[in-house]
XYZ file of C-alpha atoms in Angstrom:
319
model
C 22.883 -4.952 -24.009
C 20.182 -5.523 -26.198
C 22.041 -5.717 -29.865
C 19.015 -5.940 -32.036
C 19.049 -4.013 -35.148
C 16.174 -1.841 -36.393
C 15.676 -4.538 -39.427
C 14.887 -7.250 -37.236
C 12.108 -5.382 -35.663
C 8.516 -5.829 -37.490
C 7.570 -2.360 -38.265
C 4.081 -3.270 -37.647
C 4.821 -4.121 -33.640
C 4.490 -2.414 -30.982
C 5.910 -2.905 -27.667
C 6.509 -0.802 -23.887
C 6.223 -0.168 -20.820
C 3.138 1.593 -19.140
C 3.045 2.539 -15.480
C 0.014 3.048 -13.638
C -0.092 5.635 -11.434
C -2.313 7.775 -9.135
C -3.282 8.689 -5.399
C -3.981 5.824 -2.987
C -7.560 4.039 -3.438
C -8.702 5.031 -6.817
C -8.593 1.187 -8.478
C -5.006 1.053 -9.700
C -4.245 -3.060 -8.854
C -8.026 -3.735 -10.003
C -7.520 -2.045 -13.355
C -3.926 -3.898 -13.296
C -5.559 -7.039 -12.892
C -7.875 -6.597 -15.548
C -5.493 -5.434 -18.040
C -2.951 -8.366 -17.845
C -6.340 -10.830 -17.330
C -4.996 -12.363 -13.839
C -5.520 -11.704 -10.533
C -1.808 -10.713 -9.624
C -1.854 -7.591 -7.378
C -3.274 -7.202 -4.338
C -6.792 -5.692 -4.175
C -8.691 -4.705 -0.870
C -10.886 -1.558 0.273
C -8.307 -0.316 2.047
C -5.886 2.499 0.745
C -2.343 1.896 -0.272
C -2.797 -2.091 -0.089
C 0.048 -2.196 -2.802
C 3.277 -1.425 -1.683
C 5.693 -2.389 -4.438
C 6.176 -2.193 -8.176
C 4.383 -4.837 -9.611
C 4.656 -6.219 -13.328
C 2.744 -8.305 -15.523
C 2.357 -8.415 -19.637
C -0.454 -8.434 -21.907
C 0.277 -9.280 -25.923
C -2.577 -8.736 -28.345
C -1.915 -9.491 -32.122
C 0.843 -6.782 -32.636
C 1.162 -5.017 -29.256
C 2.922 -6.057 -26.177
C 2.180 -3.853 -22.968
C 4.118 -4.368 -20.000
C 2.444 -3.092 -17.159
C 3.755 -1.781 -13.824
C 1.093 -1.385 -11.312
C 2.602 1.303 -8.283
C 2.156 2.549 -4.873
C -0.266 5.037 -4.351
C 1.057 8.613 -4.333
C 0.438 10.158 -1.051
C 0.560 13.856 -0.470
C 1.261 13.488 2.938
C 5.055 12.899 3.097
C 5.447 13.319 7.109
C 5.428 9.814 7.695
C 8.538 7.790 6.669
C 6.255 4.725 5.128
C 4.391 7.391 3.024
C 7.643 8.836 1.960
C 8.953 5.163 0.676
C 5.735 4.272 -1.070
C 6.444 7.559 -2.927
C 9.855 6.462 -3.717
C 8.488 3.458 -5.077
C 5.849 5.092 -7.126
C 8.257 7.152 -8.812
C 10.704 4.138 -9.347
C 7.976 2.902 -11.332
C 7.554 5.494 -13.654
C 11.489 5.849 -14.776
C 12.106 4.941 -18.150
C 8.537 4.126 -19.069
C 7.071 4.652 -22.274
C 3.748 5.413 -21.369
C 1.965 6.616 -18.338
C -1.676 6.057 -17.028
C -2.904 8.541 -14.288
C -5.924 6.938 -12.803
C -8.361 9.430 -10.757
C -11.863 8.567 -9.281
C -14.147 10.063 -11.653
C -16.593 11.450 -9.200
C -13.887 14.112 -8.207
C -10.830 15.638 -8.993
C -8.638 16.335 -5.580
C -5.441 17.986 -4.483
C -4.016 14.664 -4.420
C -4.831 13.933 -8.115
C -2.644 17.467 -8.615
C 0.294 16.154 -6.440
C 0.348 13.219 -8.968
C 0.120 15.068 -12.236
C 2.845 17.102 -10.790
C 5.144 14.178 -10.555
C 4.621 12.569 -13.768
C 4.988 15.933 -15.721
C 8.193 15.830 -13.958
C 9.142 12.899 -16.151
C 8.832 12.953 -20.368
C 6.458 10.150 -20.779
C 2.986 10.763 -22.836
C 0.030 10.343 -20.235
C -3.649 8.977 -20.738
C -5.994 10.030 -18.129
C -8.377 7.145 -16.856
C -11.160 8.597 -14.755
C -11.934 5.473 -13.162
C -15.093 4.037 -11.188
C -17.757 4.828 -13.432
C -20.178 2.835 -12.125
C -20.454 4.615 -8.947
C -21.410 7.814 -10.822
C -24.702 9.339 -9.704
C -24.906 12.004 -12.830
C -22.776 11.998 -16.007
C -22.505 15.880 -15.664
C -19.901 15.419 -12.729
C -17.376 13.842 -14.746
C -17.798 16.056 -17.934
C -17.347 18.721 -15.797
C -14.051 17.092 -14.482
C -12.783 16.393 -18.083
C -13.211 19.734 -18.938
C -11.206 21.232 -16.172
C -8.354 19.209 -16.609
C -8.336 18.687 -20.330
C -5.750 21.717 -20.480
C -3.216 19.492 -18.693
C -1.661 17.885 -21.816
C -3.324 14.269 -21.642
C -2.721 12.113 -24.697
C -5.904 11.125 -24.216
C -8.956 10.969 -21.510
C -10.680 7.379 -21.126
C -13.113 7.079 -18.608
C -13.644 3.378 -17.495
C -14.905 1.048 -14.549
C -12.254 -1.692 -13.934
C -14.591 -3.519 -11.631
C -17.199 -3.388 -14.316
C -14.849 -3.857 -17.343
C -16.350 -0.670 -18.917
C -15.051 0.672 -22.089
C -11.576 -1.504 -21.831
C -11.484 -1.595 -25.991
C -11.137 1.701 -25.972
C -8.351 2.029 -23.200
C -6.484 -0.437 -24.970
C -6.552 0.743 -28.265
C -5.240 4.034 -26.843
C -2.432 2.147 -25.005
C -1.180 0.436 -28.155
C -1.308 3.516 -30.540
C 0.699 5.324 -27.658
C 3.584 2.816 -27.532
C 6.546 3.008 -29.908
C 7.443 0.640 -32.744
C 9.529 -2.229 -31.038
C 9.687 -5.980 -31.261
C 8.208 -8.016 -28.262
C 10.514 -8.419 -25.112
C 8.584 -11.440 -23.975
C 8.426 -14.291 -26.355
C 6.164 -16.867 -26.210
C 3.548 -16.902 -23.399
C 4.480 -13.769 -21.731
C 2.983 -15.051 -18.521
C 5.434 -17.836 -18.150
C 7.931 -14.949 -17.169
C 5.992 -14.293 -14.296
C 7.645 -14.008 -10.588
C 5.842 -16.758 -8.567
C 7.609 -15.469 -5.310
C 6.210 -11.723 -6.131
C 2.814 -13.145 -6.924
C 2.351 -15.329 -4.007
C 3.389 -12.503 -1.463
C 0.679 -10.227 -3.115
C -1.944 -12.731 -2.795
C -1.018 -13.582 0.952
C -0.517 -10.021 1.835
C -4.292 -9.112 0.331
C -5.694 -11.434 2.595
C -3.598 -9.883 5.706
C -5.219 -6.960 4.396
C -8.651 -8.221 4.207
C -8.418 -9.875 7.647
C -6.423 -7.846 9.756
C -7.242 -3.986 10.959
C -6.212 -0.733 12.195
C -2.379 -0.328 11.735
C -1.290 -3.703 12.144
C -1.498 -5.014 8.691
C 0.364 -1.949 7.394
C 3.020 -2.801 9.394
C 3.523 -6.525 8.350
C 5.906 -7.777 5.751
C 5.660 -11.121 4.000
C 8.379 -13.006 3.073
C 8.324 -16.511 0.934
C 10.720 -19.055 2.433
C 9.813 -21.541 -0.034
C 8.115 -22.139 -3.039
C 8.215 -25.296 -5.439
C 6.128 -27.345 -7.684
C 6.455 -31.103 -6.717
C 4.417 -33.974 -8.249
C 2.164 -31.114 -9.801
C 1.227 -29.428 -6.778
C 2.409 -26.073 -5.424
C 3.968 -25.780 -2.236
C 4.746 -22.370 -0.376
C 6.063 -21.643 2.851
C 5.813 -17.695 4.106
C 6.650 -15.854 7.014
C 4.629 -13.153 8.564
C 6.751 -10.858 10.261
C 4.966 -8.222 12.832
C 6.504 -5.708 13.817
C 6.114 -6.154 17.934
C 5.839 -9.372 19.995
C 2.530 -8.123 21.169
C 1.139 -8.193 17.635
C 1.774 -12.025 16.928
C -1.271 -13.019 19.445
C -3.648 -10.480 17.028
C -2.301 -11.940 13.685
C -2.524 -15.666 14.888
C -5.739 -15.443 16.545
C -7.604 -17.366 19.354
C -6.430 -21.097 18.762
C -4.827 -20.155 15.374
C -8.047 -18.948 14.034
C -7.461 -15.758 12.477
C -4.162 -17.159 10.850
C -6.262 -20.123 9.743
C -8.561 -17.591 7.931
C -6.164 -15.874 6.293
C -4.489 -19.058 5.138
C -7.256 -20.639 3.705
C -8.173 -17.511 1.915
C -4.705 -16.990 0.592
C -4.396 -20.778 -0.213
C -7.531 -20.638 -2.513
C -6.025 -17.254 -4.409
C -2.876 -18.564 -5.020
C -4.692 -22.204 -6.461
C -6.660 -19.735 -9.013
C -3.556 -18.175 -9.944
C -1.403 -21.155 -10.513
C -3.789 -23.613 -11.673
C -2.445 -26.103 -9.208
C -3.197 -27.415 -6.039
C -1.562 -25.689 -3.275
C -0.161 -26.242 0.144
C 0.335 -23.107 1.995
C 2.012 -23.156 5.621
C 2.334 -19.894 7.315
C 4.214 -18.526 10.451
C 4.279 -15.366 12.314
C 7.617 -13.992 13.682
C 8.888 -10.500 15.251
C 11.070 -8.150 12.817
C 14.522 -7.945 13.641
C 17.233 -5.266 12.273
C 18.681 -8.326 10.471
C 15.447 -9.162 8.683
C 14.829 -5.792 7.774
C 18.002 -5.001 6.067
C 17.726 -8.264 4.257
C 13.970 -7.752 2.512
C 15.184 -3.946 1.992
C 18.228 -5.500 -0.139
C 15.970 -8.306 -1.651
C 13.118 -5.320 -2.472
C 15.907 -3.076 -4.361
C 17.364 -6.123 -5.839
C 13.781 -6.625 -7.545
C 13.519 -2.867 -8.478
C 16.610 -2.865 -10.209
C 15.925 -5.945 -12.091
C 12.668 -4.210 -13.301
C 14.670 -1.094 -14.346
C 17.281 -2.760 -16.252
C 14.531 -4.309 -18.571
C 12.884 -0.737 -18.874
C 16.169 0.648 -19.628
C 16.815 -2.446 -22.151
C 13.664 -1.892 -23.863
C 13.975 2.029 -24.559
C 17.524 1.761 -25.429
C 16.265 -0.658 -28.399
C 13.356 2.158 -29.188
C 15.403 5.275 -29.293
C 18.113 3.737 -31.853
């Protein structure tokens, strides 16, 4: 338990957890990566690339923002996988200080209503971010949408383009003023607190999504079996777990070509993220019940660690 007293907290400092939420494919992960100024969360053109909650930190002057990238909230809950993703997205909002609802600036949809309803069931203030403004054909459609949703209780509405880095200063300013007065959680360089295993998983999975098609990439699980630094080189060994035996040849490709393509692109992304020469080894295996059970336990432990961190800062902020 954090026993820090209010007297220890600089009254000029603000710190808190910020959940990025919305329906699938509105640019949450692109916005997350831009905000933390690192490529940590997988980004592709395919919906629901993000499957688990990813955490990153940005410290600017007297404000520390702890961002959580969450899976897209899906209005179709009939498929078990969608229910799991929705559960992960809702977990990201537990105990946060601020929620950012990201929508496509070109149109408000019924799926956005579903996401807003989930957010409003909590107690955190919410900033609306109409994203992808670079794709707008006419500004009037955005103004019409803003007028339509203005009465939903948003603390601010900040249109932006995550892909083009538009209006980011205004967005960060709104986020900072929405956070509670509190001392920083992460001291020194916040990036030193990153979880290398999670980042490597995300960057490998990004290439799985980019290079495989149909339903196959959605059923693959990436497990990092080894990640270590030796003699200023990063060594990563990972397993790609497929659902069925007949999917292994598709992932591997003719004479290993597809797996090599995935591995080469993932290695370059990992090198860029960690700033180290990287050796990456990928193997493909078929999932077993034992594997699925173990991976679920590990994901649950990761989520518990994140929730405990959110709980500690909120306990401190509300004293």
